[in-house]
Amino acid sequence: MEQYNIVTLVSSYRRIQSTSWLLQLSAQVILHIVRWNNPLLSLTSWMILFTVSLTATRQQVLIWSISCILATAVIGALIRLSQIKTTQHLNKRRKENNTELLDTTGSSYDTKTATLSDEEKKQILFESRRLFLDAQDLFLWLNKATDDLYCLLIWYNVYLSSLFYGACLLAILAFFLLPNQLTGAVLVCSLFAINRGFYCFLLSAYSSIYKFVEKREKPSTESIQELSTPVDSDVECNSDTESMYNDTKEEHLSRTNIDEKGDEKTKTNKPPSCILCNTVFTSVLKRRRYCRYCGNQFCPKCCFKKIPRSSFGATSPAAQSAKELVCNQCYYFLTGEQVTQSK
């Protein structure tokens, strides 16, 4: 009775992995295209195959089939030549080190057991566990596929069985009644369109288009500001501040000596004066005052209002009671109330 040998099993599993890499790569590429993982690549492949299936003749199909077989043969020959060259190079180095040479024919596969070290035994056990996990996944997939097929055949679900048998009848009729080009085009469209990846792609495209259209239809913040109610400018602090309520914060700061980030602008040689009314601070009676919000200097007429420190964004309990001096225009920006009188 033949005994169970885990080393032979793992060696065979390694051999299958090393010889089926080309088939695995081809299957992964086909599934990547059909499942719409890359929408641009899938759409391009769909259009190319659809055009080819509609315009190809029997002679062209024969030429393409022969070309594919010859290309596969050439690729296999190149892979075999590279393996032979690699083996010869390794044998040359092994001969210099007086070690066992490798077989270059590749016709036989040695499955004899040998004395294994502890590290090799651990590696064998690890790979055997991976082998059993892969076999379990394969058997689970086969079990699910055969179970679904059995349920379709015995009309377990009437709706799905009707679709299955109807699709089979339509495929047979299309193959015998329709032209070959049209049959190929229908098969290509069915392959790309009847799967979950295509519907997920349609949903994502619809969502993107909807968000883009919704974003274009929303009015911009600038148009909302333009449609807002203008500020009444009948009340004047003096003759030079008629339009201070219609200025935005940026325009107000542009008239001052500091920019919006708080950096000082280039100083001029003009004597110090009020930002709003241009009153020159040349006497003791015309003392300057500093706004705690914008930091600019003003005359007492243009800077006499006080507001709580919490209006600046402070959150401490003392900020509710402590008040700071601000200019007339900053007072309007912070509170929305117009200045009706000046000191």
Short mmCIF file of C-alpha atoms in Angstrom, two decimals:
data_model
loop_
_atom_site.label_atom_id
_atom_site.label_comp_id
_atom_site.label_asym_id
_atom_site.label_seq_id
_atom_site.Cartn_x
_atom_site.Cartn_y
_atom_site.Cartn_z
CA MET A 1 0.00 0.00 0.00
CA GLU A 2 1.41 3.37 -1.01
CA GLN A 3 2.23 5.60 1.94
CA TYR A 4 1.32 9.25 2.31
CA ASN A 5 4.33 11.54 1.80
CA ILE A 6 3.90 15.22 2.62
CA VAL A 7 7.25 16.14 1.05
CA THR A 8 6.12 14.78 -2.32
CA LEU A 9 2.84 16.64 -2.00
CA VAL A 10 4.52 19.96 -1.27
CA SER A 11 7.06 19.42 -4.05
CA SER A 12 4.26 18.78 -6.53
CA TYR A 13 2.49 21.91 -5.33
CA ARG A 14 5.66 23.95 -5.90
CA ARG A 15 5.99 22.47 -9.36
CA ILE A 16 2.41 23.40 -10.25
CA GLN A 17 2.98 26.97 -9.08
CA SER A 18 6.22 27.33 -11.05
CA THR A 19 4.81 25.92 -14.31
CA SER A 20 1.37 27.57 -14.30
CA TRP A 21 2.45 31.17 -13.73
CA LEU A 22 1.69 32.13 -17.34
CA LEU A 23 -1.86 30.77 -17.14
CA GLN A 24 -2.39 32.50 -13.80
CA LEU A 25 -1.14 35.80 -15.19
CA SER A 26 -3.40 35.52 -18.25
CA ALA A 27 -6.43 34.72 -16.08
CA GLN A 28 -5.71 37.66 -13.78
CA VAL A 29 -5.41 40.06 -16.73
CA ILE A 30 -8.68 38.82 -18.28
CA LEU A 31 -10.54 39.07 -14.98
CA HIS A 32 -9.08 42.53 -14.37
CA ILE A 33 -10.46 43.72 -17.72
CA VAL A 34 -13.85 41.98 -17.54
CA ARG A 35 -14.57 43.07 -13.94
CA TRP A 36 -13.98 46.74 -14.82
CA ASN A 37 -11.21 47.26 -12.27
CA ASN A 38 -9.72 49.74 -14.73
CA PRO A 39 -12.70 51.38 -16.52
CA LEU A 40 -10.62 52.98 -19.28
CA LEU A 41 -8.85 49.71 -20.14
CA SER A 42 -12.11 47.73 -20.01
CA LEU A 43 -13.97 50.22 -22.23
CA THR A 44 -11.11 50.27 -24.76
CA SER A 45 -10.97 46.46 -24.88
CA TRP A 46 -14.75 46.30 -25.30
CA MET A 47 -14.72 48.71 -28.24
CA ILE A 48 -11.79 46.94 -29.93
CA LEU A 49 -13.29 43.45 -29.58
CA PHE A 50 -16.72 44.69 -30.66
CA THR A 51 -15.30 46.34 -33.79
CA VAL A 52 -13.17 43.32 -34.64
CA SER A 53 -16.08 40.90 -34.20
CA LEU A 54 -18.28 42.94 -36.56
CA THR A 55 -15.70 43.50 -39.29
CA ALA A 56 -13.64 40.29 -39.20
CA THR A 57 -13.95 37.74 -42.01
CA ARG A 58 -13.19 34.01 -41.94
CA GLN A 59 -9.77 34.56 -43.53
CA GLN A 60 -8.87 37.18 -40.94
CA VAL A 61 -9.97 34.91 -38.08
CA LEU A 62 -7.82 32.10 -39.52
CA ILE A 63 -4.80 34.40 -39.80
CA TRP A 64 -5.23 35.69 -36.25
CA SER A 65 -5.58 32.16 -34.86
CA ILE A 66 -2.40 31.01 -36.59
CA SER A 67 -0.59 34.14 -35.38
CA CYS A 68 -1.64 33.49 -31.79
CA ILE A 69 -0.42 29.88 -31.95
CA LEU A 70 2.92 30.90 -33.46
CA ALA A 71 3.36 33.71 -30.92
CA THR A 72 2.70 31.27 -28.07
CA ALA A 73 5.21 28.83 -29.53
CA VAL A 74 7.88 31.54 -29.85
CA ILE A 75 7.32 32.74 -26.28
CA GLY A 76 7.59 29.15 -24.99
CA ALA A 77 10.83 28.62 -26.90
CA LEU A 78 12.33 31.83 -25.48
CA ILE A 79 11.37 30.81 -21.94
CA ARG A 80 12.96 27.38 -22.44
CA LEU A 81 16.17 28.91 -23.82
CA SER A 82 16.41 31.26 -20.85
CA GLN A 83 15.97 28.30 -18.47
CA ILE A 84 18.73 26.34 -20.22
CA LYS A 85 21.11 29.31 -20.10
CA THR A 86 20.37 29.89 -16.42
CA THR A 87 20.91 26.21 -15.57
CA GLN A 88 24.20 26.10 -17.48
CA HIS A 89 25.42 29.17 -15.64
CA LEU A 90 24.50 27.64 -12.28
CA ASN A 91 26.16 24.34 -13.18
CA LYS A 92 29.31 26.19 -14.07
CA ARG A 93 29.42 27.78 -10.65
CA ARG A 94 28.51 24.49 -8.95
CA LYS A 95 31.33 22.71 -10.78
CA GLU A 96 33.77 25.26 -9.41
CA ASN A 97 32.47 24.61 -5.89
CA ASN A 98 32.33 20.80 -6.40
CA THR A 99 28.60 20.56 -5.69
CA GLU A 100 25.83 18.53 -7.32
CA LEU A 101 24.91 19.63 -10.82
CA LEU A 102 21.41 20.48 -11.97
CA ASP A 103 19.50 18.65 -14.71
CA THR A 104 19.09 20.69 -17.90
CA THR A 105 16.71 18.34 -19.71
CA GLY A 106 13.73 19.00 -17.47
CA SER A 107 12.20 15.66 -18.59
CA SER A 108 12.10 14.03 -15.17
CA TYR A 109 11.12 15.36 -11.84
CA ASP A 110 12.80 13.93 -8.79
CA THR A 111 10.41 13.16 -5.97
CA LYS A 112 12.72 11.06 -3.82
CA THR A 113 12.87 11.92 -0.18
CA ALA A 114 16.10 13.01 1.41
CA THR A 115 17.30 13.83 4.87
CA LEU A 116 15.86 17.20 5.79
CA SER A 117 17.13 19.70 8.30
CA ASP A 118 14.95 21.30 10.94
CA GLU A 119 14.60 24.51 8.95
CA GLU A 120 13.58 22.58 5.85
CA LYS A 121 11.01 20.63 7.85
CA LYS A 122 9.50 23.87 9.18
CA GLN A 123 9.36 25.25 5.66
CA ILE A 124 7.69 22.07 4.42
CA LEU A 125 5.08 22.24 7.17
CA PHE A 126 4.40 25.93 6.44
CA GLU A 127 3.94 25.28 2.71
CA SER A 128 1.75 22.24 3.41
CA ARG A 129 -0.54 24.44 5.49
CA ARG A 130 -0.76 26.94 2.63
CA LEU A 131 -1.46 24.05 0.25
CA PHE A 132 -4.36 22.82 2.38
CA LEU A 133 -5.79 26.35 2.62
CA ASP A 134 -5.65 26.78 -1.15
CA ALA A 135 -7.22 23.35 -1.64
CA GLN A 136 -9.96 24.27 0.82
CA ASP A 137 -10.73 27.49 -1.10
CA LEU A 138 -10.78 25.56 -4.38
CA PHE A 139 -13.14 22.91 -3.06
CA LEU A 140 -15.43 25.55 -1.54
CA TRP A 141 -15.62 27.35 -4.89
CA LEU A 142 -16.30 24.09 -6.75
CA ASN A 143 -18.93 23.15 -4.20
CA LYS A 144 -20.71 26.50 -4.60
CA ALA A 145 -20.50 26.36 -8.42
CA THR A 146 -21.88 22.81 -8.64
CA ASP A 147 -24.59 23.62 -6.10
CA ASP A 148 -25.71 26.69 -8.07
CA LEU A 149 -25.70 24.71 -11.33
CA TYR A 150 -27.71 21.91 -9.73
CA CYS A 151 -30.28 24.42 -8.42
CA LEU A 152 -30.61 25.91 -11.91
CA LEU A 153 -31.11 22.53 -13.55
CA ILE A 154 -33.84 21.32 -11.15
CA TRP A 155 -35.78 24.63 -11.16
CA TYR A 156 -35.06 25.36 -7.51
CA ASN A 157 -35.50 29.07 -8.37
CA VAL A 158 -38.03 29.41 -11.18
CA TYR A 159 -36.94 32.90 -12.17
CA LEU A 160 -33.22 32.07 -12.42
CA SER A 161 -33.88 28.75 -14.14
CA SER A 162 -36.08 30.49 -16.70
CA LEU A 163 -33.33 32.99 -17.44
CA PHE A 164 -30.74 30.21 -17.71
CA TYR A 165 -32.69 28.02 -20.11
CA GLY A 166 -33.87 31.04 -22.09
CA ALA A 167 -30.29 32.28 -22.48
CA CYS A 168 -29.17 28.84 -23.66
CA LEU A 169 -31.93 28.71 -26.28
CA LEU A 170 -31.17 32.23 -27.49
CA ALA A 171 -27.46 31.43 -27.75
CA ILE A 172 -28.15 28.33 -29.87
CA LEU A 173 -30.57 30.20 -32.14
CA ALA A 174 -28.18 33.13 -32.51
CA PHE A 175 -25.32 30.78 -33.38
CA PHE A 176 -27.25 29.05 -36.18
CA LEU A 177 -29.47 31.87 -37.46
CA LEU A 178 -27.44 35.07 -37.09
CA PRO A 179 -24.25 35.88 -39.01
CA ASN A 180 -21.00 34.97 -37.32
CA GLN A 181 -19.95 38.61 -36.97
CA LEU A 182 -23.16 39.58 -35.20
CA THR A 183 -22.96 36.52 -32.94
CA GLY A 184 -19.43 37.47 -31.92
CA ALA A 185 -20.50 41.03 -31.18
CA VAL A 186 -23.36 39.78 -28.97
CA LEU A 187 -20.99 37.49 -27.08
CA VAL A 188 -18.52 40.34 -26.51
CA CYS A 189 -21.27 42.66 -25.25
CA SER A 190 -22.60 39.93 -22.95
CA LEU A 191 -19.12 39.29 -21.55
CA PHE A 192 -18.51 42.94 -20.67
CA ALA A 193 -22.03 44.15 -19.83
CA ILE A 194 -23.58 41.27 -17.88
CA ASN A 195 -21.49 41.36 -14.71
CA ARG A 196 -21.41 43.20 -11.42
CA GLY A 197 -18.34 45.30 -12.28
CA PHE A 198 -20.12 47.00 -15.19
CA TYR A 199 -23.07 48.04 -13.02
CA CYS A 200 -20.73 49.34 -10.32
CA PHE A 201 -18.95 51.38 -12.99
CA LEU A 202 -22.27 52.83 -14.21
CA LEU A 203 -23.28 53.78 -10.67
CA SER A 204 -19.95 55.49 -9.96
CA ALA A 205 -20.10 57.37 -13.29
CA TYR A 206 -23.67 58.52 -12.57
CA SER A 207 -22.69 59.67 -9.09
CA SER A 208 -19.72 61.65 -10.45
CA ILE A 209 -21.83 63.34 -13.15
CA TYR A 210 -24.58 64.17 -10.64
CA LYS A 211 -22.09 65.77 -8.22
CA PHE A 212 -20.52 67.77 -11.06
CA VAL A 213 -23.88 69.10 -12.27
CA GLU A 214 -24.99 69.87 -8.71
CA LYS A 215 -21.77 71.78 -8.10
CA ARG A 216 -22.22 73.83 -11.28
CA GLU A 217 -25.81 74.73 -10.40
CA LYS A 218 -24.98 76.02 -6.91
CA PRO A 219 -24.60 79.83 -6.83
CA SER A 220 -21.20 81.05 -5.83
CA THR A 221 -20.60 82.90 -2.59
CA GLU A 222 -19.71 86.04 -4.52
CA SER A 223 -23.13 86.16 -6.19
CA ILE A 224 -24.80 85.67 -2.81
CA GLN A 225 -22.85 88.61 -1.41
CA GLU A 226 -23.84 90.74 -4.38
CA LEU A 227 -27.54 89.91 -3.85
CA SER A 228 -27.44 90.74 -0.15
CA THR A 229 -29.12 93.90 1.16
CA PRO A 230 -26.84 96.97 0.88
CA VAL A 231 -25.96 98.88 4.01
CA ASP A 232 -27.55 102.28 4.58
CA SER A 233 -24.84 104.94 4.38
CA ASP A 234 -26.88 108.04 5.24
CA VAL A 235 -25.36 108.31 8.70
CA GLU A 236 -21.88 109.80 8.50
CA CYS A 237 -19.16 110.00 11.09
CA ASN A 238 -17.53 112.74 9.01
CA SER A 239 -17.25 113.84 5.38
CA ASP A 240 -14.57 111.26 4.48
CA THR A 241 -16.33 108.12 5.82
CA GLU A 242 -19.54 108.06 3.74
CA SER A 243 -18.84 104.65 2.17
CA MET A 244 -17.17 102.87 5.08
CA TYR A 245 -20.25 100.63 5.65
CA ASN A 246 -20.16 99.43 2.03
CA ASP A 247 -16.51 98.35 2.24
CA THR A 248 -15.64 94.73 2.75
CA LYS A 249 -13.09 93.64 5.31
CA GLU A 250 -10.39 93.25 2.64
CA GLU A 251 -11.04 96.76 1.28
CA HIS A 252 -10.94 98.15 4.80
CA LEU A 253 -7.61 96.50 5.55
CA SER A 254 -6.21 97.60 2.17
CA ARG A 255 -6.71 101.24 3.23
CA THR A 256 -4.73 100.66 6.41
CA ASN A 257 -1.03 100.30 7.12
CA ILE A 258 -1.19 96.50 7.67
CA ASP A 259 -2.29 93.69 5.40
CA GLU A 260 -4.73 90.88 6.15
CA LYS A 261 -2.02 88.66 7.66
CA GLY A 262 -1.01 91.37 10.14
CA ASP A 263 2.26 92.30 8.40
CA GLU A 264 3.15 95.98 8.16
CA LYS A 265 3.15 97.55 4.75
CA THR A 266 5.86 99.83 3.49
CA LYS A 267 5.87 103.01 5.54
CA THR A 268 5.65 106.39 3.83
CA ASN A 269 7.07 109.76 4.82
CA LYS A 270 3.62 111.26 5.44
CA PRO A 271 2.88 112.53 8.94
CA PRO A 272 0.79 110.14 11.10
CA SER A 273 -2.91 110.68 10.57
CA CYS A 274 -6.26 108.97 11.11
CA ILE A 275 -7.00 106.17 8.67
CA LEU A 276 -10.63 107.23 8.13
CA CYS A 277 -10.71 111.03 8.28
CA ASN A 278 -6.99 111.79 7.68
CA THR A 279 -6.76 114.00 10.77
CA VAL A 280 -3.07 114.67 11.43
CA PHE A 281 -1.86 113.97 14.96
CA THR A 282 0.13 117.17 15.46
CA SER A 283 -1.22 118.55 18.75
CA VAL A 284 -2.07 117.29 22.18
CA LEU A 285 -5.78 117.64 21.49
CA LYS A 286 -5.58 115.28 18.53
CA ARG A 287 -4.34 112.19 20.35
CA ARG A 288 -4.22 108.93 18.46
CA ARG A 289 -6.08 105.79 19.42
CA TYR A 290 -5.42 102.23 18.34
CA CYS A 291 -8.12 99.79 17.25
CA ARG A 292 -7.76 96.44 19.01
CA TYR A 293 -9.18 94.58 16.02
CA CYS A 294 -7.31 95.93 12.98
CA GLY A 295 -4.42 97.54 14.91
CA ASN A 296 -4.50 100.87 13.07
CA GLN A 297 -4.43 104.37 14.51
CA PHE A 298 -7.48 106.66 14.53
CA CYS A 299 -8.64 109.96 15.98
CA PRO A 300 -11.05 110.02 18.97
CA LYS A 301 -13.99 110.70 16.63
CA CYS A 302 -13.31 107.57 14.58
CA CYS A 303 -12.36 105.26 17.45
CA PHE A 304 -14.46 105.46 20.62
CA LYS A 305 -16.65 102.31 20.62
CA LYS A 306 -15.96 99.40 22.98
CA ILE A 307 -17.10 95.79 22.53
CA PRO A 308 -16.54 92.62 24.62
CA ARG A 309 -13.36 90.70 24.01
CA SER A 310 -15.46 87.63 23.19
CA SER A 311 -16.36 89.27 19.86
CA PHE A 312 -12.74 88.69 18.80
CA GLY A 313 -13.11 84.95 19.38
CA ALA A 314 -11.87 84.76 22.99
CA THR A 315 -13.53 81.98 25.02
CA SER A 316 -12.31 82.69 28.56
CA PRO A 317 -14.92 83.73 31.19
CA ALA A 318 -13.25 87.14 31.59
CA ALA A 319 -13.74 87.82 27.88
CA GLN A 320 -17.46 88.34 28.45
CA SER A 321 -16.93 91.32 30.74
CA ALA A 322 -13.66 92.82 29.49
CA LYS A 323 -14.14 95.35 26.67
CA GLU A 324 -11.74 96.56 24.00
CA LEU A 325 -11.61 99.80 21.98
CA VAL A 326 -12.33 99.46 18.26
CA CYS A 327 -12.74 101.84 15.35
CA ASN A 328 -16.12 102.71 13.86
CA GLN A 329 -15.72 100.51 10.82
CA CYS A 330 -14.52 97.44 12.77
CA TYR A 331 -17.40 98.01 15.17
CA TYR A 332 -19.79 97.69 12.26
CA PHE A 333 -18.05 94.56 10.94
CA LEU A 334 -18.19 92.87 14.34
CA THR A 335 -21.65 93.91 15.58
CA GLY A 336 -23.55 94.96 12.46
CA GLU A 337 -24.64 98.20 14.14
CA GLN A 338 -23.98 101.57 12.51
CA VAL A 339 -22.18 104.31 14.41
CA THR A 340 -24.64 107.20 14.80
CA GLN A 341 -22.63 109.55 16.98
CA SER A 342 -19.03 110.39 17.65
CA LYS A 343 -17.35 111.86 20.60
#
